[in-house]
mmCIF file of C-alpha atoms and ligand atoms in Angstrom:
data_model
loop_
_atom_site.group_PDB
_atom_site.id
_atom_site.type_symbol
_atom_site.label_atom_id
_atom_site.label_comp_id
_atom_site.label_asym_id
_atom_site.label_seq_id
_atom_site.Cartn_x
_atom_site.Cartn_y
_atom_site.Cartn_z
ATOM 1 C CA MET A 1 -71.932 147.561 98.755
ATOM 2 C CA ASP A 2 -73.399 149.091 102.163
ATOM 3 C CA THR A 3 -76.958 148.812 101.296
ATOM 4 C CA GLU A 4 -78.146 149.999 104.687
ATOM 5 C CA HIS A 5 -76.215 153.654 103.821
ATOM 6 C CA ALA A 6 -76.096 153.818 100.359
ATOM 7 C CA SER A 7 -78.271 155.746 98.458
ATOM 8 C CA PRO A 8 -81.198 154.097 96.280
ATOM 9 C CA PHE A 9 -80.545 156.634 93.091
ATOM 10 C CA ARG A 10 -77.323 156.088 91.258
ATOM 11 C CA SER A 11 -77.292 157.952 87.768
ATOM 12 C CA ALA A 12 -76.086 156.775 84.657
ATOM 13 C CA GLN A 13 -73.055 158.149 82.824
ATOM 14 C CA PRO A 14 -72.444 158.539 79.096
ATOM 15 C CA GLY A 15 -70.943 155.386 77.418
ATOM 16 C CA PHE A 16 -73.162 152.994 79.451
ATOM 17 C CA ARG A 17 -71.783 153.481 82.961
ATOM 18 C CA TRP A 18 -72.997 154.148 86.256
ATOM 19 C CA ASP A 19 -71.925 156.274 89.198
ATOM 20 C CA GLY A 20 -70.832 153.602 92.010
ATOM 21 C CA VAL A 21 -70.428 150.604 89.770
ATOM 22 C CA ALA A 22 -67.283 149.334 89.059
ATOM 23 C CA HIS A 23 -66.383 148.528 85.202
ATOM 24 C CA MET A 24 -64.198 145.080 84.973
ATOM 25 C CA PRO A 25 -62.698 144.444 81.744
ATOM 26 C CA TYR A 26 -62.229 140.909 81.345
ATOM 27 C CA LYS A 27 -58.236 139.826 81.315
ATOM 28 C CA GLN A 28 -57.502 138.262 78.555
ATOM 29 C CA ASP A 29 -54.261 136.505 77.222
ATOM 30 C CA GLY A 30 -53.847 134.436 73.863
ATOM 31 C CA SER A 31 -55.875 131.216 75.196
ATOM 32 C CA ALA A 32 -58.872 133.265 76.603
ATOM 33 C CA PRO A 33 -62.161 131.919 75.488
ATOM 34 C CA PHE A 34 -63.474 135.196 75.467
ATOM 35 C CA LYS A 35 -62.709 138.834 73.492
ATOM 36 C CA ASP A 36 -62.785 142.269 74.405
ATOM 37 C CA ILE A 37 -65.781 142.173 77.004
ATOM 38 C CA SER A 38 -66.484 144.002 80.216
ATOM 39 C CA ARG A 39 -68.610 143.548 82.949
ATOM 40 C CA GLN A 40 -70.539 145.653 85.642
ATOM 41 C CA VAL A 41 -72.582 144.358 88.622
ATOM 42 C CA LEU A 42 -75.392 147.225 88.787
ATOM 43 C CA PHE A 43 -77.436 145.217 91.479
ATOM 44 C CA ASP A 44 -76.351 142.599 93.922
ATOM 45 C CA ASP A 45 -78.394 143.049 97.072
ATOM 46 C CA PRO A 46 -78.691 140.058 98.976
ATOM 47 C CA ALA A 47 -82.673 140.349 99.606
ATOM 48 C CA LEU A 48 -82.784 139.907 96.014
ATOM 49 C CA ALA A 49 -81.170 136.460 95.584
ATOM 50 C CA CYS A 50 -79.998 137.785 92.140
ATOM 51 C CA GLN A 51 -77.727 139.554 90.463
ATOM 52 C CA LEU A 52 -78.390 141.794 87.519
ATOM 53 C CA ARG A 53 -75.077 142.678 85.541
ATOM 54 C CA TYR A 54 -74.480 144.479 82.299
ATOM 55 C CA PHE A 55 -71.751 143.189 79.846
ATOM 56 C CA GLU A 56 -70.248 144.882 76.858
ATOM 57 C CA MET A 57 -68.301 143.651 73.904
ATOM 58 C CA ASP A 58 -66.028 145.894 71.625
ATOM 59 C CA ALA A 59 -66.653 145.291 67.570
ATOM 60 C CA GLY A 60 -65.600 142.053 67.148
ATOM 61 C CA GLY A 61 -65.656 140.734 70.854
ATOM 62 C CA HIS A 62 -67.723 137.852 72.322
ATOM 63 C CA SER A 63 -68.456 136.031 75.412
ATOM 64 C CA THR A 64 -67.612 132.733 76.375
ATOM 65 C CA LEU A 65 -68.992 129.768 75.005
ATOM 66 C CA GLU A 66 -70.364 128.151 77.690
ATOM 67 C CA ARG A 67 -73.519 125.666 79.725
ATOM 68 C CA HIS A 68 -73.942 125.630 83.504
ATOM 69 C CA GLU A 69 -76.720 124.827 85.633
ATOM 70 C CA HIS A 70 -78.063 127.806 86.664
ATOM 71 C CA ALA A 71 -80.132 130.093 84.222
ATOM 72 C CA HIS A 72 -79.881 133.424 82.678
ATOM 73 C CA ALA A 73 -82.897 136.345 81.750
ATOM 74 C CA VAL A 74 -80.866 138.759 78.976
ATOM 75 C CA MET A 75 -82.329 142.151 77.340
ATOM 76 C CA ILE A 76 -80.249 143.652 74.786
ATOM 77 C CA LEU A 77 -79.777 147.245 75.826
ATOM 78 C CA ARG A 78 -76.916 148.520 72.836
ATOM 79 C CA GLY A 79 -76.124 147.435 69.373
ATOM 80 C CA HIS A 80 -76.623 144.383 67.171
ATOM 81 C CA GLY A 81 -74.872 141.025 67.758
ATOM 82 C CA HIS A 82 -75.465 137.459 67.338
ATOM 83 C CA CYS A 83 -76.935 134.667 69.994
ATOM 84 C CA LEU A 84 -76.321 131.346 70.324
ATOM 85 C CA VAL A 85 -78.717 129.361 72.475
ATOM 86 C CA ASP A 86 -79.047 125.636 72.751
ATOM 87 C CA GLY A 87 -78.233 124.765 68.756
ATOM 88 C CA GLU A 88 -80.277 128.418 67.711
ATOM 89 C CA VAL A 89 -78.253 131.167 66.447
ATOM 90 C CA ARG A 90 -80.076 134.445 66.177
ATOM 91 C CA ALA A 91 -79.603 138.125 65.198
ATOM 92 C CA VAL A 92 -80.417 140.273 68.197
ATOM 93 C CA GLY A 93 -80.857 144.015 68.871
ATOM 94 C CA PRO A 94 -81.793 146.208 71.532
ATOM 95 C CA GLN A 95 -84.881 145.219 74.044
ATOM 96 C CA ASP A 96 -85.091 141.662 72.776
ATOM 97 C CA LEU A 97 -85.272 139.256 75.397
ATOM 98 C CA ILE A 98 -83.224 136.173 75.507
ATOM 99 C CA SER A 99 -84.048 132.958 78.304
ATOM 100 C CA ILE A 100 -81.075 130.623 78.201
ATOM 101 C CA PRO A 101 -82.284 127.614 80.408
ATOM 102 C CA ALA A 102 -79.901 125.622 82.465
ATOM 103 C CA TRP A 103 -77.259 123.566 80.481
ATOM 104 C CA ALA A 104 -77.968 125.188 77.478
ATOM 105 C CA TRP A 105 -74.847 125.812 75.767
ATOM 106 C CA HIS A 106 -74.783 130.134 74.953
ATOM 107 C CA GLN A 107 -72.326 132.536 73.381
ATOM 108 C CA PHE A 108 -72.966 136.860 72.568
ATOM 109 C CA ARG A 109 -70.926 137.506 69.591
ATOM 110 C CA ALA A 110 -70.606 141.272 68.170
ATOM 111 C CA THR A 111 -70.628 140.376 64.716
ATOM 112 C CA ARG A 112 -72.219 143.688 63.508
ATOM 113 C CA GLY A 113 -68.950 146.217 64.071
ATOM 114 C CA GLU A 114 -70.829 147.919 66.792
ATOM 115 C CA SER A 115 -69.955 147.565 70.387
ATOM 116 C CA PHE A 116 -73.118 145.229 72.055
ATOM 117 C CA GLY A 117 -74.111 145.418 75.372
ATOM 118 C CA PHE A 118 -76.888 143.409 77.353
ATOM 119 C CA LEU A 119 -78.489 142.671 80.466
ATOM 120 C CA CYS A 120 -78.253 139.909 82.513
ATOM 121 C CA MET A 121 -79.669 138.497 85.271
ATOM 122 C CA VAL A 122 -78.298 135.489 87.257
ATOM 123 C CA ASN A 123 -78.879 133.649 90.939
ATOM 124 C CA HIS A 124 -76.572 135.041 93.377
ATOM 125 C CA LEU A 125 -75.557 131.533 94.453
ATOM 126 C CA ARG A 126 -74.592 129.367 91.093
ATOM 127 C CA ASP A 127 -72.515 126.884 89.479
ATOM 128 C CA LYS A 128 -69.390 127.600 87.843
ATOM 129 C CA PRO A 129 -69.797 127.359 84.022
ATOM 130 C CA GLN A 130 -68.451 124.522 81.826
ATOM 131 C CA ILE A 131 -66.456 125.202 78.489
ATOM 132 C CA PRO A 132 -66.891 122.259 75.570
ATOM 133 C CA THR A 133 -64.609 119.682 75.421
ATOM 134 C CA GLU A 134 -62.996 119.313 71.918
ATOM 135 C CA GLU A 135 -65.469 117.003 71.097
ATOM 136 C CA GLU A 136 -68.849 119.164 72.052
ATOM 137 C CA LEU A 137 -66.781 121.819 70.176
ATOM 138 C CA ALA A 138 -66.694 119.544 66.741
ATOM 139 C CA ALA A 139 -70.447 118.355 67.750
ATOM 140 C CA LEU A 140 -71.563 122.034 67.582
ATOM 141 C CA ARG A 141 -69.443 122.897 64.852
ATOM 142 C CA ALA A 142 -70.972 120.106 62.432
ATOM 143 C CA HIS A 143 -74.505 122.442 62.501
ATOM 144 C CA PRO A 144 -73.301 125.156 59.924
ATOM 145 C CA ALA A 145 -75.238 127.965 61.551
ATOM 146 C CA ILE A 146 -73.229 126.944 64.334
ATOM 147 C CA ARG A 147 -69.953 127.015 62.691
ATOM 148 C CA ALA A 148 -70.641 130.286 60.655
ATOM 149 C CA PHE A 149 -71.760 131.861 64.065
ATOM 150 C CA LEU A 150 -68.489 130.829 65.659
ATOM 151 C CA ASN A 151 -66.399 131.944 62.464
ATOM 152 C CA ASP A 152 -68.178 135.404 63.104
ATOM 153 C CA THR A 153 -69.530 134.843 59.694
ATOM 154 C CA PRO A 154 -73.294 134.059 60.537
ATOM 155 C CA LEU A 155 -75.698 133.277 58.052
ATOM 156 C CA ASP A 156 -78.161 136.120 58.485
HETATM 157 MN MN1 MN B 201 -73.368 131.856 81.289
#
């Protein structure tokens, strides 16, 4: 984005879209670790050293189960779903805040039969996410609440 000449104002459009913001559905095939999710980068100004993104999942969709050194700050904007952070699964909804610390396994799932969208702030410079090994996934699945979450049958 040409930040020097761009207007400071970009209007919201229906359906959680914004003027001048590219809507990027994630490519997926049978082996993709995510499902029915899109990304829009709302703010990406080098002066801020962070990005603010809006992610949205269709009903039944989910983000990648991953961890990394960088942290996330998340606010749910639309819909209801479940979130795993570092061994804890919670039902979350609009305006809820979620802090995802370094190296915490995390995933968002649209478990309530509706579109589920959230803002996610992240450092502009960041490490690449890791996905769990078979052993790490088995260790996560040993927890009943996490197993139910991963099976899209959350306990609450
Ligand atoms: Mn992440």
